[in-house]
Amino acid sequence: FTTGARYGAKIFSTKDSDEPFSFVLGAPGTITGLQEAVASMRPGGVRRVIIPAKLGYVSQSLQPQPTEFGAYQRFKNIYLNVNRAYQPDLVMDVKLFQPRK
């Protein structure tokens, strides 16, 4: 996935690390908006998803989050900052790979 602010630049991409983000559909720990988006996708599908704040990072422990320090600091300042007057929508470009069995 690639994530960024709605009208801004890229914050983080798993393409940069060559490690896709993986999760179990329906399991806790992944933001609701991403779960809802991939539930209707087919393997190989690509989708730009705009996730409203109420379906995004409602808890600081939810994934996915950048692992690289600089990207995490930008991400944290935008999406996990409790001092922001509003929480912005999250934009993700998602490609669904074949589910693991």
Short mmCIF file of N, CA and C in Angstrom, two decimals, residues 45-99:
data_model
loop_
_atom_site.label_atom_id
_atom_site.label_comp_id
_atom_site.label_asym_id
_atom_site.label_seq_id
_atom_site.Cartn_x
_atom_site.Cartn_y
_atom_site.Cartn_z
N GLY A 45 -6.29 -7.00 -7.67
CA GLY A 45 -7.01 -5.74 -7.79
C GLY A 45 -6.24 -4.58 -7.17
N VAL A 46 -6.43 -3.41 -7.77
CA VAL A 46 -5.80 -2.19 -7.29
C VAL A 46 -6.92 -1.18 -7.06
N ARG A 47 -6.82 -0.44 -5.95
CA ARG A 47 -7.88 0.50 -5.60
C ARG A 47 -7.29 1.68 -4.82
N ARG A 48 -7.76 2.88 -5.14
CA ARG A 48 -7.46 4.05 -4.30
C ARG A 48 -8.61 4.17 -3.31
N VAL A 49 -8.26 4.20 -2.04
CA VAL A 49 -9.25 4.21 -0.97
C VAL A 49 -9.10 5.50 -0.17
N ILE A 50 -10.20 6.21 0.00
CA ILE A 50 -10.22 7.39 0.85
C ILE A 50 -10.99 7.01 2.10
N ILE A 51 -10.27 6.94 3.21
CA ILE A 51 -10.82 6.45 4.47
C ILE A 51 -11.11 7.62 5.39
N PRO A 52 -12.38 7.83 5.76
CA PRO A 52 -12.68 8.91 6.69
C PRO A 52 -12.05 8.65 8.06
N ALA A 53 -11.77 9.71 8.78
CA ALA A 53 -11.09 9.60 10.08
C ALA A 53 -11.78 8.62 11.02
N LYS A 54 -13.11 8.57 11.01
CA LYS A 54 -13.83 7.69 11.94
C LYS A 54 -13.62 6.21 11.63
N LEU A 55 -13.13 5.89 10.43
CA LEU A 55 -12.83 4.50 10.07
C LEU A 55 -11.32 4.26 9.98
N GLY A 56 -10.54 5.26 10.40
CA GLY A 56 -9.08 5.18 10.30
C GLY A 56 -8.44 4.90 11.65
N TYR A 57 -7.52 5.75 12.02
CA TYR A 57 -6.71 5.54 13.21
C TYR A 57 -7.39 6.09 14.46
N VAL A 58 -8.42 5.37 14.91
CA VAL A 58 -9.13 5.77 16.13
C VAL A 58 -8.36 5.36 17.37
N SER A 59 -7.33 4.55 17.20
CA SER A 59 -6.44 4.15 18.28
C SER A 59 -5.01 4.16 17.73
N GLN A 60 -4.05 4.56 18.55
CA GLN A 60 -2.67 4.63 18.09
C GLN A 60 -2.04 3.27 17.85
N SER A 61 -2.69 2.21 18.28
CA SER A 61 -2.13 0.87 18.11
C SER A 61 -2.55 0.21 16.80
N LEU A 62 -3.47 0.82 16.06
CA LEU A 62 -3.96 0.19 14.84
C LEU A 62 -2.90 0.24 13.74
N GLN A 63 -2.96 -0.75 12.87
CA GLN A 63 -2.02 -0.88 11.76
C GLN A 63 -2.77 -0.68 10.45
N PRO A 64 -2.12 -0.40 9.36
CA PRO A 64 -0.68 -0.33 9.16
C PRO A 64 -0.11 1.04 9.53
N GLN A 65 1.14 1.03 9.95
CA GLN A 65 1.86 2.25 10.26
C GLN A 65 3.27 2.14 9.67
N PRO A 66 3.84 3.27 9.25
CA PRO A 66 5.20 3.23 8.69
C PRO A 66 6.21 2.72 9.71
N THR A 67 7.21 2.01 9.23
CA THR A 67 8.26 1.51 10.10
C THR A 67 9.51 2.38 10.06
N GLU A 68 9.71 3.11 8.97
CA GLU A 68 10.88 4.00 8.82
C GLU A 68 10.64 5.25 9.66
N PHE A 69 11.67 5.71 10.38
CA PHE A 69 11.53 6.79 11.36
C PHE A 69 10.95 8.08 10.77
N GLY A 70 11.52 8.58 9.69
CA GLY A 70 11.04 9.83 9.11
C GLY A 70 9.60 9.75 8.64
N ALA A 71 9.27 8.65 7.98
CA ALA A 71 7.89 8.45 7.52
C ALA A 71 6.94 8.34 8.70
N TYR A 72 7.37 7.65 9.76
CA TYR A 72 6.51 7.51 10.94
C TYR A 72 6.25 8.88 11.59
N GLN A 73 7.28 9.73 11.65
CA GLN A 73 7.10 11.06 12.25
C GLN A 73 6.10 11.89 11.46
N ARG A 74 6.18 11.86 10.11
CA ARG A 74 5.20 12.58 9.29
C ARG A 74 3.81 12.00 9.49
N PHE A 75 3.71 10.68 9.49
CA PHE A 75 2.45 9.98 9.68
C PHE A 75 1.83 10.33 11.04
N LYS A 76 2.66 10.26 12.09
CA LYS A 76 2.19 10.54 13.44
C LYS A 76 1.69 11.97 13.56
N ASN A 77 2.39 12.92 12.98
CA ASN A 77 2.00 14.32 13.03
C ASN A 77 0.65 14.56 12.35
N ILE A 78 0.35 13.81 11.30
CA ILE A 78 -0.91 14.00 10.57
C ILE A 78 -2.05 13.19 11.18
N TYR A 79 -1.83 11.89 11.41
CA TYR A 79 -2.94 11.00 11.75
C TYR A 79 -3.07 10.64 13.23
N LEU A 80 -2.03 10.80 14.01
CA LEU A 80 -2.11 10.41 15.42
C LEU A 80 -1.94 11.60 16.36
N ASN A 81 -2.09 12.79 15.84
CA ASN A 81 -1.88 14.01 16.61
C ASN A 81 -3.19 14.44 17.27
N VAL A 82 -3.30 14.25 18.58
CA VAL A 82 -4.54 14.58 19.29
C VAL A 82 -4.75 16.09 19.39
N ASN A 83 -3.73 16.88 19.09
CA ASN A 83 -3.84 18.33 19.16
C ASN A 83 -4.37 18.96 17.87
N ARG A 84 -4.57 18.16 16.83
CA ARG A 84 -5.12 18.68 15.58
C ARG A 84 -6.58 19.05 15.78
N ALA A 85 -7.00 20.14 15.16
CA ALA A 85 -8.40 20.57 15.27
C ALA A 85 -9.33 19.57 14.59
N TYR A 86 -8.86 18.88 13.58
CA TYR A 86 -9.64 17.87 12.88
C TYR A 86 -8.71 16.74 12.49
N GLN A 87 -9.25 15.58 12.27
CA GLN A 87 -8.45 14.44 11.82
C GLN A 87 -8.73 14.26 10.33
N PRO A 88 -7.70 14.35 9.50
CA PRO A 88 -7.91 14.28 8.05
C PRO A 88 -8.23 12.87 7.56
N ASP A 89 -8.83 12.82 6.37
CA ASP A 89 -9.07 11.54 5.72
C ASP A 89 -7.73 10.91 5.37
N LEU A 90 -7.72 9.60 5.29
CA LEU A 90 -6.54 8.84 4.93
C LEU A 90 -6.70 8.36 3.49
N VAL A 91 -5.68 8.53 2.69
CA VAL A 91 -5.72 8.07 1.30
C VAL A 91 -4.73 6.92 1.16
N MET A 92 -5.22 5.79 0.64
CA MET A 92 -4.35 4.63 0.45
C MET A 92 -4.55 4.07 -0.96
N ASP A 93 -3.45 3.78 -1.62
CA ASP A 93 -3.48 3.02 -2.86
C ASP A 93 -3.16 1.59 -2.47
N VAL A 94 -4.09 0.68 -2.73
CA VAL A 94 -3.99 -0.69 -2.24
C VAL A 94 -3.97 -1.67 -3.40
N LYS A 95 -3.07 -2.63 -3.35
CA LYS A 95 -3.07 -3.76 -4.29
C LYS A 95 -3.23 -5.02 -3.45
N LEU A 96 -4.20 -5.83 -3.80
CA LEU A 96 -4.45 -7.06 -3.06
C LEU A 96 -3.73 -8.23 -3.71
N PHE A 97 -2.85 -8.86 -2.95
CA PHE A 97 -2.15 -10.03 -3.44
C PHE A 97 -2.95 -11.29 -3.12
N GLN A 98 -2.52 -12.40 -3.66
CA GLN A 98 -3.20 -13.68 -3.41
C GLN A 98 -3.19 -13.98 -1.91
N PRO A 99 -4.35 -14.30 -1.34
CA PRO A 99 -4.38 -14.65 0.09
C PRO A 99 -3.51 -15.86 0.39
#
